């Protein structure tokens, strides 16, 4: 259960709590109300992480639903899009080794093999042998796979623009910079074996 617990959905969580920063009653979001409830219950705790990470978590859930909508319109599951878009963004001839796809999608080798098999059966990717090394196989995007992933990506961007519609360009840039700093502490530099 999240730190918000039941408080985030109970009737007391919405009872006119003032938003931090002086936004006033009724102007805060659900996270402000959750934090206010926790402040009443546990004034001894520093609740600062909730103000950022609970919002990130809630936005992630909304983004997941937006991704599902965008991809479903094109007959794709999220995992199918993830593999296809990894191939698409490499540029022509849109192919990677299964190992490179693992690095791009962060799944196990068994999972990736299963995903490639399923995408190949749907005609979205093909396996191609490497002429100089028969031990290595490349996974290549088919023209149909490219068309499908391009259309799904365009719809995803439209959904994401809608999620960000209330932020002006400067606010978007500032938010992206803050989130980048946060993520960099978890990401090893390219080529680092810890990545």
Coordinates of C-alpha atoms in Angstrom, one line a residue:
X1 CA 0.0 0.0 0.0
X2 CA 1.2 3.5 -0.8
X3 CA 2.0 6.0 2.0
X4 CA -1.2 7.7 1.2
X5 CA -3.0 4.6 2.4
X6 CA -6.8 4.8 2.9
X7 CA -6.5 8.4 3.7
X8 CA -6.2 9.3 0.0
X9 CA -9.7 8.1 -0.8
X10 CA -11.6 8.6 2.4
X11 CA -14.1 11.4 3.0
X12 CA -11.9 13.2 5.4
X13 CA -9.2 13.5 2.7
X14 CA -11.3 16.0 0.7
X15 CA -12.7 18.1 3.5
X16 CA -11.6 21.6 2.4
X17 CA -7.9 21.1 3.3
X18 CA -5.7 24.0 2.4
X19 CA -3.1 23.4 -0.2
X20 CA 0.5 23.9 0.9
X21 CA 1.9 27.1 -0.4
X22 CA -1.3 29.1 0.4
X23 CA -3.4 28.0 -2.5
X24 CA -6.4 28.0 -0.2
X25 CA -9.3 25.7 0.4
X26 CA -10.7 23.8 -2.6
X27 CA -7.7 24.7 -4.8
X28 CA -5.4 21.9 -3.9
X29 CA -5.2 18.5 -5.6
X30 CA -5.8 15.1 -4.0
X31 CA -2.2 14.9 -2.9
X32 CA -2.5 18.2 -1.0
X33 CA -5.5 16.7 0.9
X34 CA -3.6 13.5 1.6
X35 CA -0.7 15.4 3.0
X36 CA -2.9 17.6 5.1
X37 CA -4.6 14.5 6.6
X38 CA -1.2 12.9 7.3
X39 CA 0.0 16.2 8.9
X40 CA -2.9 16.1 11.3
X41 CA -2.2 12.4 12.1
X42 CA 1.7 12.5 12.1
X43 CA 2.9 16.1 12.5
X44 CA 6.3 14.6 13.5
X45 CA 7.0 13.3 10.0
X46 CA 8.6 15.2 7.1
X47 CA 6.0 14.6 4.3
X48 CA 8.0 16.4 1.6
X49 CA 8.5 13.2 -0.5
X50 CA 4.8 12.8 -0.8
X51 CA 4.4 16.2 -2.4
X52 CA 6.5 15.1 -5.4
X53 CA 6.4 11.3 -5.6
X54 CA 2.7 10.8 -4.9
X55 CA 2.1 13.1 -7.8
X56 CA 4.6 11.2 -10.0
X57 CA 2.8 8.0 -9.1
X58 CA -0.6 9.4 -9.9
X59 CA 0.6 10.8 -13.2
X60 CA 2.2 7.5 -14.1
X61 CA -1.2 5.8 -13.6
X62 CA -2.8 8.3 -15.9
X63 CA 0.0 7.9 -18.5
X64 CA -0.4 4.1 -18.4
X65 CA -4.1 4.6 -19.2
X66 CA -3.2 7.1 -22.0
X67 CA -0.7 4.6 -23.4
X68 CA -3.2 1.8 -23.3
X69 CA -5.7 3.9 -25.3
X70 CA -3.2 5.1 -27.9
X71 CA -1.9 1.6 -28.5
X72 CA -5.2 -0.2 -28.4
X73 CA -6.4 1.9 -31.4
X74 CA -3.7 0.2 -33.4
X75 CA -4.1 -3.3 -32.1
X76 CA -0.9 -3.1 -29.9
X77 CA -0.3 -4.1 -26.3
X78 CA 2.1 -1.9 -24.4
X79 CA 4.9 -4.5 -24.5
X80 CA 4.5 -4.8 -28.3
X81 CA 4.9 -1.1 -28.7
X82 CA 8.0 -1.1 -26.5
X83 CA 9.7 -3.6 -28.7
X84 CA 8.6 -2.0 -32.0
X85 CA 9.5 1.5 -31.0
X86 CA 13.0 0.3 -29.8
X87 CA 13.5 -1.0 -33.4
X88 CA 12.0 2.1 -35.0
X89 CA 14.1 4.7 -33.3
X90 CA 17.3 3.0 -34.4
X91 CA 16.7 4.3 -37.9
X92 CA 17.0 2.3 -41.1
X93 CA 17.3 -0.6 -41.5
X94 CA 15.4 -0.8 -38.1
X95 CA 17.1 -3.9 -36.6
X96 CA 18.7 -4.9 -33.4
X97 CA 20.1 -8.1 -31.9
X98 CA 17.9 -9.7 -29.2
X99 CA 20.5 -8.6 -26.7
X100 CA 20.2 -5.0 -27.7
X101 CA 16.4 -5.3 -27.4
X102 CA 16.9 -6.6 -23.9
X103 CA 18.9 -3.5 -23.0
X104 CA 16.3 -1.2 -24.6
X105 CA 13.3 -2.8 -22.9
X106 CA 14.7 -4.1 -19.6
X107 CA 13.1 -7.6 -19.7
X108 CA 14.6 -11.0 -19.3
X109 CA 16.0 -13.0 -22.3
X110 CA 13.2 -15.6 -22.0
X111 CA 10.5 -12.9 -22.0
X112 CA 12.2 -11.2 -25.0
X113 CA 12.3 -14.5 -27.0
X114 CA 8.6 -15.0 -26.4
X115 CA 7.9 -11.4 -27.4
X116 CA 9.9 -11.6 -30.6
X117 CA 8.1 -14.9 -31.5
X118 CA 4.7 -13.3 -31.0
X119 CA 5.5 -10.2 -33.0
X120 CA 7.0 -12.3 -35.8
X121 CA 3.8 -14.4 -36.0
X122 CA 1.8 -11.1 -36.3
X123 CA 4.1 -10.0 -39.2
X124 CA 5.4 -7.0 -37.3
X125 CA 9.1 -8.2 -37.1
X126 CA 11.3 -10.7 -38.8
X127 CA 14.4 -12.5 -37.7
X128 CA 17.4 -12.1 -40.0
X129 CA 20.6 -14.0 -39.9
X130 CA 23.9 -12.1 -39.8
X131 CA 25.8 -13.1 -42.9
X132 CA 29.2 -13.0 -41.2
X133 CA 28.1 -14.7 -38.0
X134 CA 25.4 -17.4 -38.2
X135 CA 25.3 -17.5 -34.4
X136 CA 23.8 -14.0 -34.3
X137 CA 20.3 -13.2 -35.3
X138 CA 18.9 -9.7 -35.9
X139 CA 15.3 -8.7 -35.3
X140 CA 14.0 -6.3 -38.0
X141 CA 10.9 -4.2 -38.2
X142 CA 8.7 -5.1 -41.2
X143 CA 7.1 -2.3 -43.2
X144 CA 3.8 -3.2 -41.6
X145 CA 5.4 -3.0 -38.1
X146 CA 6.9 0.4 -38.9
X147 CA 3.5 1.7 -40.1
X148 CA 1.8 0.5 -37.0
X149 CA 4.3 1.8 -34.5
X150 CA 4.5 5.2 -36.3
X151 CA 0.7 5.6 -36.1
X152 CA 0.6 4.5 -32.4
X153 CA 3.5 6.8 -31.5
X154 CA 1.7 9.8 -33.0
X155 CA -1.4 9.0 -31.0
X156 CA 0.6 8.5 -27.9
X157 CA 2.2 12.0 -28.3
X158 CA -1.3 13.5 -28.8
X159 CA -2.4 11.8 -25.5
X160 CA 0.8 13.1 -23.7
X161 CA 0.3 16.6 -25.0
X162 CA -3.2 16.6 -23.5
X163 CA -1.8 15.5 -20.1
X164 CA 0.6 18.4 -20.2
X165 CA -1.8 21.0 -21.7
X166 CA -2.1 23.1 -18.5
X167 CA 1.7 23.7 -18.3
X168 CA 3.3 26.4 -20.4
X169 CA 6.5 25.7 -22.2
X170 CA 8.7 27.1 -19.4
X171 CA 6.9 25.0 -16.8
X172 CA 7.4 21.9 -19.0
X173 CA 11.1 22.6 -19.4
X174 CA 11.5 23.1 -15.6
X175 CA 9.6 20.0 -14.8
X176 CA 11.6 17.9 -17.3
X177 CA 14.9 19.2 -15.8
X178 CA 13.9 18.3 -12.3
X179 CA 12.7 14.8 -13.2
X180 CA 15.9 14.3 -15.2
X181 CA 18.0 15.1 -12.2
X182 CA 16.0 12.7 -10.1
X183 CA 16.3 9.9 -12.7
X184 CA 20.0 10.3 -13.3
X185 CA 20.8 9.1 -9.8
X186 CA 19.3 5.7 -10.8
X187 CA 20.9 5.5 -14.3
X188 CA 24.4 4.5 -15.0
X189 CA 26.3 6.3 -17.7
X190 CA 26.1 4.7 -21.2
X191 CA 28.6 1.9 -21.5
X192 CA 28.8 1.5 -17.7
X193 CA 28.5 -2.2 -16.8
X194 CA 26.2 -1.3 -13.9
X195 CA 23.6 0.1 -16.4

